[in-house]
């Protein structure tokens, strides 16, 4: 198959056995398909089309699904697509993604013509998820020295890579001219660069690695490279993970968990005041994402984290549910079972992760799961009258 080819999908609609909500599997369980990273734009503004990754021709490439027509058009071809980091532009006209850890490309969704925006220098490797500012005029990304780089295909390599102390740099790229500038560089594994929405001066990033070994996970820096600061000093036995900006830019939210405890805590950090505030307790969810204004959150129940060194100290029971959280009421409810395995699959640590997020109108939740075979995409409707559980 090649760019422009169309795939007709047959949806499978069922009722969740525990909550009764309608769950639609969009992609076939015999073909590996997954969504992009949970804070990257995947729906068009009106919610009618969905960006996803599929292995319909032997390569993991990007597709754009017309949800009503159940037909997807292939946007990219060949091997090497970073199918987690790509995103749709705010005007729904372009896809941006990185190919072969080397080239940042823009795909015109109307013509499918590709434009090379930026090329990673030969002695560096483009790593992870690259994230645009709100106007989509520039993005921030991470480059790792080629001398230090190894493909991070499993969790053992993940742990080993942390101890290497790789030379990493956080950079910004102009999406029109391709001009780049280094914002911050250190001999420390850097990841998750994210512009604060509607505030280009503020960039969040993380110190990556086993959560119980990093000095402090979450950091911020001004776009000009000044004022590097910690978001939170970790308490004894505390790990923090999966930070994200509330899409309206009001706060950075993240998950905190303590050694020997089953539950986790949702925190919110105000970058203007520098104050961390506990939002509520929650079940043992891994990823967390909010709607536009942060009034609703969604998380994916998980098991013992694999991204810590002391797994015995952080052992928890597996939780197979998607949860929604009502921030004002400080309460949560089960939406549906995701029942994913969380297994490393096809040399990917991420492809079986649910990575849930809301549809643009907050009426449903998009997630990935391998519960029916290979990883696939699902949409679960929000329950009409949920049974609230106090946090």
mmCIF file of C-alpha atoms in Angstrom:
data_model
loop_
_atom_site.group_PDB
_atom_site.id
_atom_site.type_symbol
_atom_site.label_atom_id
_atom_site.label_comp_id
_atom_site.label_asym_id
_atom_site.label_seq_id
_atom_site.Cartn_x
_atom_site.Cartn_y
_atom_site.Cartn_z
ATOM 1 C CA UNK A 1 0.000 0.000 0.000
ATOM 2 C CA UNK A 2 1.044 3.580 -0.522
ATOM 3 C CA UNK A 3 0.019 7.081 0.421
ATOM 4 C CA UNK A 4 -3.524 7.807 -0.660
ATOM 5 C CA UNK A 5 -4.709 4.210 -0.417
ATOM 6 C CA UNK A 6 -7.991 3.763 1.412
ATOM 7 C CA UNK A 7 -8.863 1.144 4.001
ATOM 8 C CA UNK A 8 -12.467 0.291 4.767
ATOM 9 C CA UNK A 9 -12.930 -0.558 8.433
ATOM 10 C CA UNK A 10 -15.636 -2.652 10.051
ATOM 11 C CA UNK A 11 -16.412 -1.423 13.547
ATOM 12 C CA UNK A 12 -17.392 -3.745 16.362
ATOM 13 C CA UNK A 13 -19.828 -2.240 18.872
ATOM 14 C CA UNK A 14 -20.352 -3.827 22.277
ATOM 15 C CA UNK A 15 -21.476 -2.982 25.789
ATOM 16 C CA UNK A 16 -18.947 -2.902 28.571
ATOM 17 C CA UNK A 17 -19.714 -5.872 30.855
ATOM 18 C CA UNK A 18 -19.276 -3.848 34.041
ATOM 19 C CA UNK A 19 -20.551 -0.344 33.265
ATOM 20 C CA UNK A 20 -22.870 -0.970 30.306
ATOM 21 C CA UNK A 21 -21.454 1.880 28.214
ATOM 22 C CA UNK A 22 -21.094 1.506 24.470
ATOM 23 C CA UNK A 23 -17.564 0.634 23.363
ATOM 24 C CA UNK A 24 -16.611 0.676 19.681
ATOM 25 C CA UNK A 25 -13.530 -1.065 18.349
ATOM 26 C CA UNK A 26 -12.498 0.954 15.302
ATOM 27 C CA UNK A 27 -9.653 -1.169 13.932
ATOM 28 C CA UNK A 28 -9.290 -4.917 13.252
ATOM 29 C CA UNK A 29 -7.618 -6.956 16.022
ATOM 30 C CA UNK A 30 -5.425 -8.830 13.534
ATOM 31 C CA UNK A 31 -3.705 -5.595 12.403
ATOM 32 C CA UNK A 32 -1.515 -3.621 14.817
ATOM 33 C CA UNK A 33 -3.060 -0.170 15.242
ATOM 34 C CA UNK A 34 -2.600 2.403 17.983
ATOM 35 C CA UNK A 35 -3.260 6.013 18.826
ATOM 36 C CA UNK A 36 -0.625 8.752 19.129
ATOM 37 C CA UNK A 37 0.631 10.019 22.479
ATOM 38 C CA UNK A 38 -2.198 11.108 24.742
ATOM 39 C CA UNK A 39 -1.509 14.872 24.735
ATOM 40 C CA UNK A 40 -0.914 15.124 20.969
ATOM 41 C CA UNK A 41 -3.816 16.331 18.800
ATOM 42 C CA UNK A 42 -5.416 13.377 17.011
ATOM 43 C CA UNK A 43 -8.996 14.485 16.280
ATOM 44 C CA UNK A 44 -9.945 17.171 13.803
ATOM 45 C CA UNK A 45 -11.584 20.143 15.487
ATOM 46 C CA UNK A 46 -15.130 18.869 14.859
ATOM 47 C CA UNK A 47 -14.294 15.337 15.947
ATOM 48 C CA UNK A 48 -15.204 13.835 12.574
ATOM 49 C CA UNK A 49 -11.740 12.510 11.686
ATOM 50 C CA UNK A 50 -9.112 10.695 13.702
ATOM 51 C CA UNK A 51 -5.364 10.335 13.210
ATOM 52 C CA UNK A 52 -3.999 6.899 14.084
ATOM 53 C CA UNK A 53 -1.181 4.486 13.251
ATOM 54 C CA UNK A 54 -1.722 1.180 11.472
ATOM 55 C CA UNK A 55 0.365 -1.684 10.139
ATOM 56 C CA UNK A 56 -1.822 -2.526 7.153
ATOM 57 C CA UNK A 57 1.095 -2.996 4.741
ATOM 58 C CA UNK A 58 3.886 -4.211 7.018
ATOM 59 C CA UNK A 59 4.991 -0.742 8.168
ATOM 60 C CA UNK A 60 3.600 1.356 10.984
ATOM 61 C CA UNK A 61 2.260 4.381 9.112
ATOM 62 C CA UNK A 62 -0.187 7.200 9.757
ATOM 63 C CA UNK A 63 -3.821 7.070 8.627
ATOM 64 C CA UNK A 64 -6.673 9.564 8.846
ATOM 65 C CA UNK A 65 -10.010 7.950 9.616
ATOM 66 C CA UNK A 66 -13.319 9.457 8.508
ATOM 67 C CA UNK A 67 -15.278 8.138 11.489
ATOM 68 C CA UNK A 68 -18.744 8.338 9.955
ATOM 69 C CA UNK A 69 -17.640 6.687 6.688
ATOM 70 C CA UNK A 70 -15.470 4.084 8.472
ATOM 71 C CA UNK A 71 -12.777 4.703 5.885
ATOM 72 C CA UNK A 72 -9.142 5.588 6.508
ATOM 73 C CA UNK A 73 -6.699 7.165 4.058
ATOM 74 C CA UNK A 74 -3.000 6.372 4.294
ATOM 75 C CA UNK A 75 -0.941 9.515 4.941
ATOM 76 C CA UNK A 76 2.632 8.171 5.105
ATOM 77 C CA UNK A 77 4.530 5.208 3.682
ATOM 78 C CA UNK A 78 7.693 3.210 4.217
ATOM 79 C CA UNK A 79 9.357 2.357 7.495
ATOM 80 C CA UNK A 80 10.665 4.615 10.232
ATOM 81 C CA UNK A 81 7.587 6.642 11.211
ATOM 82 C CA UNK A 82 7.509 7.752 14.849
ATOM 83 C CA UNK A 83 3.843 6.835 15.149
ATOM 84 C CA UNK A 84 3.470 8.067 18.725
ATOM 85 C CA UNK A 85 4.769 11.616 18.352
ATOM 86 C CA UNK A 86 2.833 12.817 15.293
ATOM 87 C CA UNK A 87 0.042 15.364 15.582
ATOM 88 C CA UNK A 88 -2.526 17.294 13.559
ATOM 89 C CA UNK A 89 -2.141 21.047 13.175
ATOM 90 C CA UNK A 90 -4.786 23.242 14.848
ATOM 91 C CA UNK A 91 -6.266 24.171 11.439
ATOM 92 C CA UNK A 92 -6.660 20.460 10.547
ATOM 93 C CA UNK A 93 -4.637 20.933 7.374
ATOM 94 C CA UNK A 94 -1.375 19.174 8.213
ATOM 95 C CA UNK A 95 0.231 16.219 9.959
ATOM 96 C CA UNK A 96 3.649 16.708 11.538
ATOM 97 C CA UNK A 97 5.793 13.685 12.385
ATOM 98 C CA UNK A 98 9.414 12.515 12.637
ATOM 99 C CA UNK A 99 10.782 9.811 10.331
ATOM 100 C CA UNK A 100 13.775 7.575 11.044
ATOM 101 C CA UNK A 101 14.688 9.709 14.087
ATOM 102 C CA UNK A 102 16.132 12.117 11.549
ATOM 103 C CA UNK A 103 13.592 14.141 9.584
ATOM 104 C CA UNK A 104 10.695 16.306 10.753
ATOM 105 C CA UNK A 105 8.062 16.240 8.010
ATOM 106 C CA UNK A 106 4.822 18.077 7.304
ATOM 107 C CA UNK A 107 2.130 16.230 5.330
ATOM 108 C CA UNK A 108 -0.569 18.264 3.563
ATOM 109 C CA UNK A 109 -3.764 16.363 4.381
ATOM 110 C CA UNK A 110 -5.440 17.482 1.147
ATOM 111 C CA UNK A 111 -2.660 16.681 -1.345
ATOM 112 C CA UNK A 112 -0.539 14.294 0.820
ATOM 113 C CA UNK A 113 2.544 16.188 -0.360
ATOM 114 C CA UNK A 114 5.353 16.034 2.209
ATOM 115 C CA UNK A 115 7.662 18.903 3.106
ATOM 116 C CA UNK A 116 10.881 18.478 5.037
ATOM 117 C CA UNK A 117 10.755 20.995 7.862
ATOM 118 C CA UNK A 118 13.946 20.132 9.759
ATOM 119 C CA UNK A 119 16.709 17.539 9.606
ATOM 120 C CA UNK A 120 18.446 16.336 12.746
ATOM 121 C CA UNK A 121 22.249 16.799 12.426
ATOM 122 C CA UNK A 122 24.183 13.635 11.612
ATOM 123 C CA UNK A 123 25.759 13.341 15.063
ATOM 124 C CA UNK A 124 22.399 13.551 16.870
ATOM 125 C CA UNK A 125 19.215 11.428 16.985
ATOM 126 C CA UNK A 126 15.673 12.786 17.216
ATOM 127 C CA UNK A 127 14.044 11.222 20.268
ATOM 128 C CA UNK A 128 10.524 10.920 21.646
ATOM 129 C CA UNK A 129 7.511 13.162 21.271
ATOM 130 C CA UNK A 130 7.957 16.608 19.725
ATOM 131 C CA UNK A 131 5.270 19.113 20.691
ATOM 132 C CA UNK A 132 4.098 22.317 19.000
ATOM 133 C CA UNK A 133 3.095 25.599 20.585
ATOM 134 C CA UNK A 134 -0.565 26.645 20.483
ATOM 135 C CA UNK A 135 -0.183 28.563 17.208
ATOM 136 C CA UNK A 136 1.716 25.647 15.637
ATOM 137 C CA UNK A 137 4.460 27.993 14.445
ATOM 138 C CA UNK A 138 7.241 26.094 16.242
ATOM 139 C CA UNK A 139 7.827 23.010 18.336
ATOM 140 C CA UNK A 140 10.142 21.679 21.004
ATOM 141 C CA UNK A 141 11.950 18.355 20.789
ATOM 142 C CA UNK A 142 14.775 16.310 22.258
ATOM 143 C CA UNK A 143 17.948 15.245 20.470
ATOM 144 C CA UNK A 144 20.338 12.654 21.917
ATOM 145 C CA UNK A 145 23.984 12.320 20.945
ATOM 146 C CA UNK A 146 24.380 9.583 18.349
ATOM 147 C CA UNK A 147 27.366 8.233 20.310
ATOM 148 C CA UNK A 148 25.091 7.599 23.301
ATOM 149 C CA UNK A 149 21.971 6.449 21.468
ATOM 150 C CA UNK A 150 20.530 2.916 21.511
ATOM 151 C CA UNK A 151 16.985 1.955 20.404
ATOM 152 C CA UNK A 152 14.887 1.796 23.578
ATOM 153 C CA UNK A 153 12.969 -1.338 22.641
ATOM 154 C CA UNK A 154 12.404 -2.856 26.068
ATOM 155 C CA UNK A 155 12.360 -1.905 29.732
ATOM 156 C CA UNK A 156 15.799 -3.380 30.534
ATOM 157 C CA UNK A 157 17.365 -1.086 27.919
ATOM 158 C CA UNK A 158 15.270 1.748 29.382
ATOM 159 C CA UNK A 159 16.821 1.160 32.810
ATOM 160 C CA UNK A 160 20.353 0.775 31.446
ATOM 161 C CA UNK A 161 20.087 3.915 29.327
ATOM 162 C CA UNK A 162 19.367 6.035 32.390
ATOM 163 C CA UNK A 163 22.676 5.047 34.000
ATOM 164 C CA UNK A 164 24.573 6.000 30.856
ATOM 165 C CA UNK A 165 23.802 9.682 31.400
ATOM 166 C CA UNK A 166 23.330 10.401 27.683
ATOM 167 C CA UNK A 167 24.170 13.805 26.235
ATOM 168 C CA UNK A 168 20.773 15.352 25.464
ATOM 169 C CA UNK A 169 19.574 18.711 24.261
ATOM 170 C CA UNK A 170 16.186 20.377 24.237
ATOM 171 C CA UNK A 171 15.653 22.454 21.110
ATOM 172 C CA UNK A 172 13.001 24.493 19.358
ATOM 173 C CA UNK A 173 12.311 24.389 15.623
ATOM 174 C CA UNK A 174 10.548 27.018 13.523
ATOM 175 C CA UNK A 175 7.915 25.122 11.529
ATOM 176 C CA UNK A 176 8.077 27.499 8.585
ATOM 177 C CA UNK A 177 11.801 28.061 8.165
ATOM 178 C CA UNK A 178 13.217 24.968 9.868
ATOM 179 C CA UNK A 179 15.604 27.131 11.876
ATOM 180 C CA UNK A 180 16.499 25.617 15.234
ATOM 181 C CA UNK A 181 18.042 26.713 18.506
ATOM 182 C CA UNK A 182 19.149 24.777 21.566
ATOM 183 C CA UNK A 183 17.219 25.768 24.689
ATOM 184 C CA UNK A 184 18.921 23.493 27.218
ATOM 185 C CA UNK A 185 21.582 20.763 27.164
ATOM 186 C CA UNK A 186 22.987 18.405 29.785
ATOM 187 C CA UNK A 187 24.476 14.946 30.337
ATOM 188 C CA UNK A 188 21.177 13.629 31.601
ATOM 189 C CA UNK A 189 18.375 11.753 29.878
ATOM 190 C CA UNK A 190 15.815 14.402 28.900
ATOM 191 C CA UNK A 191 12.295 13.760 27.632
ATOM 192 C CA UNK A 192 8.706 14.971 27.290
ATOM 193 C CA UNK A 193 9.286 18.560 26.109
ATOM 194 C CA UNK A 194 5.994 20.477 26.094
ATOM 195 C CA UNK A 195 5.262 24.136 25.406
ATOM 196 C CA UNK A 196 2.855 25.647 27.899
ATOM 197 C CA UNK A 197 -0.329 26.315 25.905
ATOM 198 C CA UNK A 198 -0.700 29.995 24.996
ATOM 199 C CA UNK A 199 2.627 30.827 26.658
ATOM 200 C CA UNK A 200 5.598 30.217 24.377
ATOM 201 C CA UNK A 201 8.059 31.451 26.996
ATOM 202 C CA UNK A 202 7.470 28.434 29.258
ATOM 203 C CA UNK A 203 8.644 24.943 28.322
ATOM 204 C CA UNK A 204 8.283 21.865 30.512
ATOM 205 C CA UNK A 205 10.530 18.827 30.186
ATOM 206 C CA UNK A 206 11.494 15.843 32.301
ATOM 207 C CA UNK A 207 14.495 13.946 33.577
ATOM 208 C CA UNK A 208 13.696 10.513 32.153
ATOM 209 C CA UNK A 209 14.501 7.137 33.657
ATOM 210 C CA UNK A 210 13.263 4.812 36.410
ATOM 211 C CA UNK A 211 10.924 7.017 38.411
ATOM 212 C CA UNK A 212 12.427 6.026 41.747
ATOM 213 C CA UNK A 213 15.966 6.910 40.619
ATOM 214 C CA UNK A 214 15.640 10.283 38.885
ATOM 215 C CA UNK A 215 16.590 13.288 41.005
ATOM 216 C CA UNK A 216 13.384 15.145 40.140
ATOM 217 C CA UNK A 217 11.244 14.221 37.157
ATOM 218 C CA UNK A 218 9.603 17.481 36.105
ATOM 219 C CA UNK A 219 11.405 20.687 35.156
ATOM 220 C CA UNK A 220 10.699 23.974 33.445
ATOM 221 C CA UNK A 221 12.826 26.393 31.468
ATOM 222 C CA UNK A 222 12.210 29.676 29.693
ATOM 223 C CA UNK A 223 12.291 29.427 25.909
ATOM 224 C CA UNK A 224 15.529 31.424 25.846
ATOM 225 C CA UNK A 225 17.200 28.816 28.073
ATOM 226 C CA UNK A 226 17.084 30.835 31.277
ATOM 227 C CA UNK A 227 15.564 29.991 34.650
ATOM 228 C CA UNK A 228 15.821 26.204 34.692
ATOM 229 C CA UNK A 229 13.774 25.120 37.710
ATOM 230 C CA UNK A 230 12.272 22.044 39.345
ATOM 231 C CA UNK A 231 8.522 21.618 39.360
ATOM 232 C CA UNK A 232 8.611 19.443 42.477
ATOM 233 C CA UNK A 233 11.139 18.139 44.976
ATOM 234 C CA UNK A 234 10.333 14.444 45.400
ATOM 235 C CA UNK A 235 9.405 13.290 48.894
ATOM 236 C CA UNK A 236 11.026 10.151 50.312
ATOM 237 C CA UNK A 237 9.771 7.146 48.334
ATOM 238 C CA UNK A 238 7.812 9.346 45.903
ATOM 239 C CA UNK A 239 7.755 8.933 42.141
ATOM 240 C CA UNK A 240 6.092 11.293 39.674
ATOM 241 C CA UNK A 241 5.070 10.563 36.124
ATOM 242 C CA UNK A 242 3.043 11.383 33.014
ATOM 243 C CA UNK A 243 2.879 15.129 33.434
ATOM 244 C CA UNK A 244 0.849 17.151 30.939
ATOM 245 C CA UNK A 245 -0.379 20.689 30.474
ATOM 246 C CA UNK A 246 -4.093 21.290 30.862
ATOM 247 C CA UNK A 247 -4.904 22.344 27.265
ATOM 248 C CA UNK A 248 -5.979 25.845 28.317
ATOM 249 C CA UNK A 249 -2.534 26.351 29.885
ATOM 250 C CA UNK A 250 -3.804 26.866 33.426
ATOM 251 C CA UNK A 251 -1.623 24.250 35.095
ATOM 252 C CA UNK A 252 0.701 21.288 34.707
ATOM 253 C CA UNK A 253 -0.894 18.130 36.091
ATOM 254 C CA UNK A 254 0.856 14.899 36.992
ATOM 255 C CA UNK A 255 0.602 11.606 38.859
ATOM 256 C CA UNK A 256 2.400 10.988 42.155
ATOM 257 C CA UNK A 257 2.750 7.638 43.887
ATOM 258 C CA UNK A 258 4.558 6.397 46.980
ATOM 259 C CA UNK A 259 6.522 3.242 47.614
ATOM 260 C CA UNK A 260 4.379 0.571 49.258
ATOM 261 C CA UNK A 261 1.030 2.218 48.484
ATOM 262 C CA UNK A 262 -1.638 1.053 46.045
ATOM 263 C CA UNK A 263 -3.311 4.384 45.278
ATOM 264 C CA UNK A 264 -1.934 7.435 43.573
ATOM 265 C CA UNK A 265 -2.438 11.183 43.822
ATOM 266 C CA UNK A 266 -3.292 13.749 41.158
ATOM 267 C CA UNK A 267 -1.365 17.003 41.546
ATOM 268 C CA UNK A 268 -1.614 20.346 39.810
ATOM 269 C CA UNK A 269 1.280 22.791 39.491
ATOM 270 C CA UNK A 270 0.651 26.485 38.901
ATOM 271 C CA UNK A 271 3.674 27.832 36.978
ATOM 272 C CA UNK A 272 2.800 31.433 37.857
ATOM 273 C CA UNK A 273 2.750 30.935 41.615
ATOM 274 C CA UNK A 274 5.075 27.927 41.755
ATOM 275 C CA UNK A 275 2.606 26.101 44.007
ATOM 276 C CA UNK A 276 1.912 22.342 43.804
ATOM 277 C CA UNK A 277 -1.621 21.475 44.895
ATOM 278 C CA UNK A 278 -3.085 18.054 45.609
ATOM 279 C CA UNK A 279 -6.203 17.667 43.453
ATOM 280 C CA UNK A 280 -7.468 14.280 44.645
ATOM 281 C CA UNK A 281 -6.605 10.693 45.353
ATOM 282 C CA UNK A 282 -7.166 8.172 42.576
ATOM 283 C CA UNK A 283 -6.877 4.462 41.788
ATOM 284 C CA UNK A 284 -3.579 3.189 40.409
ATOM 285 C CA UNK A 285 -3.742 4.845 36.994
ATOM 286 C CA UNK A 286 -0.693 5.278 34.805
ATOM 287 C CA UNK A 287 -1.501 7.956 32.229
ATOM 288 C CA UNK A 288 -3.718 10.924 32.919
ATOM 289 C CA UNK A 289 -5.194 13.535 30.584
ATOM 290 C CA UNK A 290 -7.777 16.299 30.923
ATOM 291 C CA UNK A 291 -10.396 17.986 28.822
ATOM 292 C CA UNK A 292 -9.699 21.545 27.642
ATOM 293 C CA UNK A 293 -10.262 23.368 30.924
ATOM 294 C CA UNK A 294 -9.187 20.627 33.323
ATOM 295 C CA UNK A 295 -12.634 20.025 34.820
ATOM 296 C CA UNK A 296 -12.596 16.377 33.723
ATOM 297 C CA UNK A 297 -9.695 13.939 33.761
ATOM 298 C CA UNK A 298 -9.305 10.426 32.394
ATOM 299 C CA UNK A 299 -6.828 7.794 33.544
ATOM 300 C CA UNK A 300 -5.970 4.188 32.730
ATOM 301 C CA UNK A 301 -5.756 1.713 35.591
ATOM 302 C CA UNK A 302 -2.470 -0.177 35.572
ATOM 303 C CA UNK A 303 -0.390 -2.697 37.475
ATOM 304 C CA UNK A 304 3.064 -2.669 39.029
ATOM 305 C CA UNK A 305 5.036 0.009 37.153
ATOM 306 C CA UNK A 306 7.826 -1.298 34.935
ATOM 307 C CA UNK A 307 9.614 2.049 34.835
ATOM 308 C CA UNK A 308 10.975 1.841 38.389
ATOM 309 C CA UNK A 309 14.050 0.010 39.673
ATOM 310 C CA UNK A 310 12.543 -1.348 42.884
ATOM 311 C CA UNK A 311 9.504 -3.156 41.435
ATOM 312 C CA UNK A 312 9.007 -5.133 44.660
ATOM 313 C CA UNK A 313 8.598 -1.914 46.609
ATOM 314 C CA UNK A 314 6.008 -0.590 44.163
ATOM 315 C CA UNK A 315 4.005 -3.797 43.605
ATOM 316 C CA UNK A 316 0.297 -3.093 43.100
ATOM 317 C CA UNK A 317 -2.731 -5.051 41.902
ATOM 318 C CA UNK A 318 -3.568 -4.768 38.222
ATOM 319 C CA UNK A 319 -6.494 -2.433 37.544
ATOM 320 C CA UNK A 320 -8.226 -2.966 34.160
ATOM 321 C CA UNK A 321 -10.491 0.119 34.109
ATOM 322 C CA UNK A 322 -10.620 3.512 32.476
ATOM 323 C CA UNK A 323 -11.554 6.104 35.088
ATOM 324 C CA UNK A 324 -12.988 9.598 34.717
ATOM 325 C CA UNK A 325 -12.417 12.204 37.427
ATOM 326 C CA UNK A 326 -14.699 15.129 38.257
ATOM 327 C CA UNK A 327 -12.316 17.707 39.687
ATOM 328 C CA UNK A 328 -14.945 20.006 41.222
ATOM 329 C CA UNK A 329 -16.677 17.127 43.026
ATOM 330 C CA UNK A 330 -13.393 15.403 43.905
ATOM 331 C CA UNK A 331 -14.929 12.136 42.802
ATOM 332 C CA UNK A 332 -14.367 9.566 40.073
ATOM 333 C CA UNK A 333 -16.176 6.789 38.249
ATOM 334 C CA UNK A 334 -15.443 3.793 36.080
ATOM 335 C CA UNK A 335 -16.063 4.326 32.369
ATOM 336 C CA UNK A 336 -15.153 0.967 30.851
ATOM 337 C CA UNK A 337 -12.637 -1.849 30.975
ATOM 338 C CA UNK A 338 -9.531 -1.420 28.839
ATOM 339 C CA UNK A 339 -8.143 -4.870 29.742
ATOM 340 C CA UNK A 340 -4.855 -4.262 27.958
ATOM 341 C CA UNK A 341 -1.813 -6.386 28.728
ATOM 342 C CA UNK A 342 0.730 -3.528 29.030
ATOM 343 C CA UNK A 343 3.178 -5.916 27.341
ATOM 344 C CA UNK A 344 6.108 -4.923 25.173
ATOM 345 C CA UNK A 345 4.994 -5.844 21.658
ATOM 346 C CA UNK A 346 6.829 -5.719 18.315
ATOM 347 C CA UNK A 347 9.828 -3.984 19.935
ATOM 348 C CA UNK A 348 7.598 -1.235 21.330
ATOM 349 C CA UNK A 349 7.253 -0.407 25.019
ATOM 350 C CA UNK A 350 4.277 1.853 24.322
ATOM 351 C CA UNK A 351 1.984 0.238 21.756
ATOM 352 C CA UNK A 352 -0.200 -1.659 24.254
ATOM 353 C CA UNK A 353 -0.603 1.330 26.577
ATOM 354 C CA UNK A 354 -4.152 2.779 26.594
ATOM 355 C CA UNK A 355 -3.039 6.462 26.515
ATOM 356 C CA UNK A 356 -6.660 7.632 26.985
ATOM 357 C CA UNK A 357 -7.975 11.073 26.117
ATOM 358 C CA UNK A 358 -11.344 12.717 25.537
ATOM 359 C CA UNK A 359 -13.034 13.287 22.213
ATOM 360 C CA UNK A 360 -13.311 17.026 21.407
ATOM 361 C CA UNK A 361 -16.841 17.239 22.857
ATOM 362 C CA UNK A 362 -15.954 15.280 26.049
ATOM 363 C CA UNK A 363 -18.635 12.684 25.212
ATOM 364 C CA UNK A 364 -16.300 9.701 24.856
ATOM 365 C CA UNK A 365 -12.786 8.421 25.489
ATOM 366 C CA UNK A 366 -10.288 7.229 22.893
ATOM 367 C CA UNK A 367 -7.816 4.535 23.930
ATOM 368 C CA UNK A 368 -5.633 1.678 22.668
ATOM 369 C CA UNK A 369 -5.752 -1.915 23.915
ATOM 370 C CA UNK A 370 -4.655 -5.397 22.885
ATOM 371 C CA UNK A 371 -7.541 -7.121 24.689
ATOM 372 C CA UNK A 372 -8.917 -8.636 21.456
ATOM 373 C CA UNK A 373 -5.617 -9.618 19.848
ATOM 374 C CA UNK A 374 -3.085 -7.151 18.492
ATOM 375 C CA UNK A 375 -3.264 -3.517 19.667
ATOM 376 C CA UNK A 376 -6.352 -1.719 18.351
ATOM 377 C CA UNK A 377 -8.229 1.579 18.776
ATOM 378 C CA UNK A 378 -11.384 1.897 20.829
ATOM 379 C CA UNK A 379 -13.857 4.639 21.737
ATOM 380 C CA UNK A 380 -15.880 4.280 24.947
ATOM 381 C CA UNK A 381 -18.864 6.557 25.504
ATOM 382 C CA UNK A 382 -19.038 8.423 28.773
ATOM 383 C CA UNK A 383 -21.787 7.032 31.051
ATOM 384 C CA UNK A 384 -24.930 9.148 31.225
ATOM 385 C CA UNK A 385 -25.461 8.749 34.980
ATOM 386 C CA UNK A 386 -22.198 7.581 36.470
ATOM 387 C CA UNK A 387 -21.895 6.231 39.987
ATOM 388 C CA UNK A 388 -19.533 8.692 41.656
ATOM 389 C CA UNK A 389 -16.938 7.388 44.103
ATOM 390 C CA UNK A 390 -15.550 10.000 46.529
ATOM 391 C CA UNK A 391 -11.785 10.376 46.158
#
